[in-house]
Amino acid sequence: MERHDVVIVGAGPAGLSAAGHAQDSGLSCVLLERTDHLADTVCRYQKRKHVMAEPGPVPLRSPLGFAAGSREAVLASWERFAAERELPVRFGEELVGLERQGAPAGSAPGSTAGSGFAVLTASGGRYEAARVVLAIGTQGNPRKLGVPGEDLPHVTARLVDPDAHRDQHVVVVGAGDSALEVALALCDYNRVTLVVRKPELVRAKESLEREALSRRASGELQIQFSTEVDRVEPGRIFLSSPEGVIEAPADVVIAKIGTFPPRRLLEGLGVGFTGPAREAGPVLGRGYESSVPGLHLIGAVSGRDLIKLGVNQGYEVVEHLCGRDVDPADEELLRARLPWWDGRVRDRIARVRDELPLLEGASEDQLREMFLTVEPRSFRPGEVIVRQNDYTDSVYLISRGAVDIAMRPEGKTEERHLARLEPGRFFGEMSLISGRRRNATAAAAGPGETRLLEVPRKAMLKLLATAPAVEETVDRVFLTRAFQGYLFPGVPEHLLREAVERAGLVRLDRDRVVFEEGDEGDAFYLIRSGQVKVAKRSGDREIVLSYLVAGSFFGETALIAAAARTATVTTIFPTELIRLSRADFELFLGRHPDLRELVEGKLEERRVATLVAEATPGAGNVLSELIREEVVMGTDALIIDNHKCIRCGNCVDACEGVHSDGQARLSLTGITLYNLLAPNSCWQCEDPLCMLDCPPDAIVRDPSGEVWIKSSCIGCGNCEANCPYGNIFMVHPKQQGPWSWVSSLFGLGGGEDQGSTVAVKCDLCRDLGNDPACVRSCPTGAAIRLGPDEYRRALEELVVRQGEI
């Protein structure tokens, strides 16, 4: 038996930091480690892995040094630290129990009543101390794939040595830092596929995301988004993807899908958790003290798995044990992000959670991480925060004042007021979930200054991925406001909650039928994300009536009567639908009969629109072609009417003339449909794939929709490779100047390509402040720009009424 001031369990970076600072502070301590080496989690990293020191803005405070570097260099520095200081490390001592010293007679086994602790280890060791610090990791509790075949010998949760793998088919499952690091370490000499459950990377560090996407663009790494493992067989893996089940070779499957805290062990010690979910973290107070007085949790077991944060926690917990009041290392940074509340950041976060119910389901540590990226914003009464159809994607949390939400219906000139949001509410979830432009305008309503916290999209998505209660709240509000915006304008949200709670989520791959013409109408649908087409049969032909995007409803006729479906609805891309049955909706209307008239009015609008569409079936044929060619992905597509085009070339010449580099962003090649040409000129896609993996982030989107390339372009070609439509060109900038034509005339290089390769694309002449030059220069009006809401009207004019169909 040994007696100390503090027993520290776990010799990883958090435990080493705590032991070093305890030694400096004059505390007697012992450091228990279950393995025979320091920092087992880092030891498990693959050889030569680059260990990052994140988050960058947070300072490091500890006698234990830590800087970004290779796995080997980091481990060597920690081993030197332990050796030079002669830290009292006891290897091979695994924690198995904790007893409270001086427990009352008759206390149950494992009771923690009393003062002081006895730490029991598997070897029979007993270490007594007034305080215990648990700095154990979570690597011993990996998440499972939960599919047949996950126990096969070629399925593992760890990469030991990248050099041991050559010319193999490797499948890496996961989307966090570890998954990306493993995929990147292996892709130089293997055929690597990264399987990502979400449609994008939201949990990894930005630098890793950029490199992974860059490798994908160059063909060195394959990434399967919106995909999950279906099953594993010897040498094979089956993936459930938007295109269906894919079979692929797999010599090795590496599952990097995270770990769970050792909940059973912690609960056996008396530690309480924030909730019953497996993702729930332990309840921690000041100084990282658990619900067991005197028992402190730091490092990964506390929920903060970044090394720098764990090292800082090791320093801070000892300061607390010594009775010294110390703030976390990110304190000053977070105070600047939360300026409207008083006190320490911990107190400010508690007040923010009280004022903003959305955040109640997130832990303090999750919120500290998110708030590092938040921007506090203030607006005067009447000032617009976001505009309808803007391409911004932040989420706004209302702290003070109020926000008016208004929407201008399609084809209307006047806005319709939808709701006034009071403090404690939030908005922006529609664009966050659907990935589309803003569907309404938000303006500050006062009184006085309106204060908001602006949360960037990536930070919000990461919070949703790690805090299920927050995700559930956002989804519920999304559906409520979608009902409010389409079927029930002006109806208070609280009246719609009953219907929302009865709705369910349906996920479909691309080209899947939701329902067919003639089916019984038993439900209606809201598109959460993705797109669908609505079509009818006319003999052996398909007539496309319309296509619908995220936020749209369809199948409304099923709400009132058991009528047969009048059209077939098919997904164009992988789509998530929210389904509400007719029976549930009738139950809702039965309790609110005054709302039935609103629904019937919407049904009449849709019925009239359908009759108009059926009266011009030719337009449906062309719309079907545009859907097949994916032109409908564009928000501002250039269309040329070949009946009017005289082949003068003015559009290309004008495009060259308005750009200082002399390069045209337009080529008169592309997709031809009947008398229409959709030329190679950027369509300003709703979801621009070109922006996914630009290493210097040179491709950006204005709130008004223009996607453009900044001067920081390095010419890597990723955007050109990622554009599915051939609308980005890699060029050498042309020499420009008043006498360049003279140099060209005498063969002196004027006007020739100069400098390094860069990417160019149409940016809608964003700096000119008027119509794009190609449209303005067309002498016959053959060139026009169309948005999604203009396709049908324009097609009727350009194709059907000209007799092409």
JSON list of C-alpha atoms in Angstrom, two decimals, residues 589-663:
[
{"chain": "A", "resi": 589, "resn": "LEU", "atom": "CA", "xyz": [-57.14, 18.82, -38.80]},
{"chain": "A", "resi": 590, "resn": "GLY", "atom": "CA", "xyz": [-59.91, 17.29, -36.75]},
{"chain": "A", "resi": 591, "resn": "ARG", "atom": "CA", "xyz": [-58.53, 19.11, -33.72]},
{"chain": "A", "resi": 592, "resn": "HIS", "atom": "CA", "xyz": [-57.94, 22.33, -35.70]},
{"chain": "A", "resi": 593, "resn": "PRO", "atom": "CA", "xyz": [-60.81, 22.46, -38.25]},
{"chain": "A", "resi": 594, "resn": "ASP", "atom": "CA", "xyz": [-60.17, 26.16, -38.98]},
{"chain": "A", "resi": 595, "resn": "LEU", "atom": "CA", "xyz": [-56.92, 25.19, -40.73]},
{"chain": "A", "resi": 596, "resn": "ARG", "atom": "CA", "xyz": [-58.60, 22.97, -43.35]},
{"chain": "A", "resi": 597, "resn": "GLU", "atom": "CA", "xyz": [-59.43, 25.95, -45.57]},
{"chain": "A", "resi": 598, "resn": "LEU", "atom": "CA", "xyz": [-55.74, 26.85, -45.79]},
{"chain": "A", "resi": 599, "resn": "VAL", "atom": "CA", "xyz": [-54.86, 23.35, -46.95]},
{"chain": "A", "resi": 600, "resn": "GLU", "atom": "CA", "xyz": [-57.64, 23.26, -49.53]},
{"chain": "A", "resi": 601, "resn": "GLY", "atom": "CA", "xyz": [-56.48, 26.61, -50.92]},
{"chain": "A", "resi": 602, "resn": "LYS", "atom": "CA", "xyz": [-52.98, 25.24, -51.42]},
{"chain": "A", "resi": 603, "resn": "LEU", "atom": "CA", "xyz": [-54.38, 22.14, -53.10]},
{"chain": "A", "resi": 604, "resn": "GLU", "atom": "CA", "xyz": [-56.32, 24.30, -55.53]},
{"chain": "A", "resi": 605, "resn": "GLU", "atom": "CA", "xyz": [-53.17, 26.24, -56.43]},
{"chain": "A", "resi": 606, "resn": "ARG", "atom": "CA", "xyz": [-51.33, 23.00, -57.17]},
{"chain": "A", "resi": 607, "resn": "ARG", "atom": "CA", "xyz": [-54.29, 21.62, -59.15]},
{"chain": "A", "resi": 608, "resn": "VAL", "atom": "CA", "xyz": [-54.37, 24.66, -61.43]},
{"chain": "A", "resi": 609, "resn": "ALA", "atom": "CA", "xyz": [-50.60, 24.50, -61.94]},
{"chain": "A", "resi": 610, "resn": "THR", "atom": "CA", "xyz": [-50.87, 20.84, -62.89]},
{"chain": "A", "resi": 611, "resn": "LEU", "atom": "CA", "xyz": [-53.59, 21.57, -65.44]},
{"chain": "A", "resi": 612, "resn": "VAL", "atom": "CA", "xyz": [-51.41, 24.24, -67.02]},
{"chain": "A", "resi": 613, "resn": "ALA", "atom": "CA", "xyz": [-48.46, 21.83, -67.17]},
{"chain": "A", "resi": 614, "resn": "GLU", "atom": "CA", "xyz": [-50.56, 19.10, -68.75]},
{"chain": "A", "resi": 615, "resn": "ALA", "atom": "CA", "xyz": [-51.78, 21.57, -71.38]},
{"chain": "A", "resi": 616, "resn": "THR", "atom": "CA", "xyz": [-48.19, 21.98, -72.63]},
{"chain": "A", "resi": 617, "resn": "PRO", "atom": "CA", "xyz": [-46.80, 18.43, -72.59]},
{"chain": "A", "resi": 618, "resn": "GLY", "atom": "CA", "xyz": [-43.92, 19.34, -74.91]},
{"chain": "A", "resi": 619, "resn": "ALA", "atom": "CA", "xyz": [-42.35, 21.46, -72.21]},
{"chain": "A", "resi": 620, "resn": "GLY", "atom": "CA", "xyz": [-42.35, 18.39, -70.00]},
{"chain": "A", "resi": 621, "resn": "ASN", "atom": "CA", "xyz": [-40.32, 16.49, -72.57]},
{"chain": "A", "resi": 622, "resn": "VAL", "atom": "CA", "xyz": [-37.63, 19.18, -72.61]},
{"chain": "A", "resi": 623, "resn": "LEU", "atom": "CA", "xyz": [-37.72, 19.50, -68.84]},
{"chain": "A", "resi": 624, "resn": "SER", "atom": "CA", "xyz": [-37.16, 15.74, -68.67]},
{"chain": "A", "resi": 625, "resn": "GLU", "atom": "CA", "xyz": [-34.09, 16.18, -70.87]},
{"chain": "A", "resi": 626, "resn": "LEU", "atom": "CA", "xyz": [-32.79, 19.00, -68.66]},
{"chain": "A", "resi": 627, "resn": "ILE", "atom": "CA", "xyz": [-33.22, 16.76, -65.62]},
{"chain": "A", "resi": 628, "resn": "ARG", "atom": "CA", "xyz": [-31.44, 13.89, -67.35]},
{"chain": "A", "resi": 629, "resn": "GLU", "atom": "CA", "xyz": [-28.54, 16.18, -68.28]},
{"chain": "A", "resi": 630, "resn": "GLU", "atom": "CA", "xyz": [-28.61, 17.70, -64.76]},
{"chain": "A", "resi": 631, "resn": "VAL", "atom": "CA", "xyz": [-28.97, 21.25, -66.07]},
{"chain": "A", "resi": 632, "resn": "VAL", "atom": "CA", "xyz": [-31.54, 21.65, -63.29]},
{"chain": "A", "resi": 633, "resn": "MET", "atom": "CA", "xyz": [-28.61, 21.64, -60.86]},
{"chain": "A", "resi": 634, "resn": "GLY", "atom": "CA", "xyz": [-27.84, 25.16, -62.06]},
{"chain": "A", "resi": 635, "resn": "THR", "atom": "CA", "xyz": [-29.15, 28.35, -60.49]},
{"chain": "A", "resi": 636, "resn": "ASP", "atom": "CA", "xyz": [-28.22, 30.57, -63.44]},
{"chain": "A", "resi": 637, "resn": "ALA", "atom": "CA", "xyz": [-27.80, 28.54, -66.62]},
{"chain": "A", "resi": 638, "resn": "LEU", "atom": "CA", "xyz": [-26.93, 30.15, -69.98]},
{"chain": "A", "resi": 639, "resn": "ILE", "atom": "CA", "xyz": [-29.28, 28.97, -72.75]},
{"chain": "A", "resi": 640, "resn": "ILE", "atom": "CA", "xyz": [-28.89, 29.85, -76.46]},
{"chain": "A", "resi": 641, "resn": "ASP", "atom": "CA", "xyz": [-31.84, 29.61, -78.85]},
{"chain": "A", "resi": 642, "resn": "ASN", "atom": "CA", "xyz": [-30.34, 28.21, -82.04]},
{"chain": "A", "resi": 643, "resn": "HIS", "atom": "CA", "xyz": [-33.28, 29.58, -84.05]},
{"chain": "A", "resi": 644, "resn": "LYS", "atom": "CA", "xyz": [-32.13, 33.10, -83.20]},
{"chain": "A", "resi": 645, "resn": "CYS", "atom": "CA", "xyz": [-28.37, 32.55, -83.00]},
{"chain": "A", "resi": 646, "resn": "ILE", "atom": "CA", "xyz": [-26.52, 33.89, -86.10]},
{"chain": "A", "resi": 647, "resn": "ARG", "atom": "CA", "xyz": [-23.10, 32.47, -85.06]},
{"chain": "A", "resi": 648, "resn": "CYS", "atom": "CA", "xyz": [-21.52, 35.92, -84.83]},
{"chain": "A", "resi": 649, "resn": "GLY", "atom": "CA", "xyz": [-19.36, 34.96, -81.86]},
{"chain": "A", "resi": 650, "resn": "ASN", "atom": "CA", "xyz": [-20.13, 38.22, -80.04]},
{"chain": "A", "resi": 651, "resn": "CYS", "atom": "CA", "xyz": [-20.86, 36.35, -76.80]},
{"chain": "A", "resi": 652, "resn": "VAL", "atom": "CA", "xyz": [-17.41, 34.75, -76.68]},
{"chain": "A", "resi": 653, "resn": "ASP", "atom": "CA", "xyz": [-15.66, 37.97, -77.76]},
{"chain": "A", "resi": 654, "resn": "ALA", "atom": "CA", "xyz": [-17.50, 39.97, -75.10]},
{"chain": "A", "resi": 655, "resn": "CYS", "atom": "CA", "xyz": [-16.58, 37.42, -72.45]},
{"chain": "A", "resi": 656, "resn": "GLU", "atom": "CA", "xyz": [-12.89, 37.76, -73.39]},
{"chain": "A", "resi": 657, "resn": "GLY", "atom": "CA", "xyz": [-13.11, 41.54, -73.41]},
{"chain": "A", "resi": 658, "resn": "VAL", "atom": "CA", "xyz": [-14.49, 42.04, -69.91]},
{"chain": "A", "resi": 659, "resn": "HIS", "atom": "CA", "xyz": [-11.85, 39.94, -68.17]},
{"chain": "A", "resi": 660, "resn": "SER", "atom": "CA", "xyz": [-8.40, 41.41, -67.57]},
{"chain": "A", "resi": 661, "resn": "ASP", "atom": "CA", "xyz": [-6.69, 38.12, -68.38]},
{"chain": "A", "resi": 662, "resn": "GLY", "atom": "CA", "xyz": [-8.31, 38.00, -71.81]},
{"chain": "A", "resi": 663, "resn": "GLN", "atom": "CA", "xyz": [-9.71, 34.49, -71.27]}
]
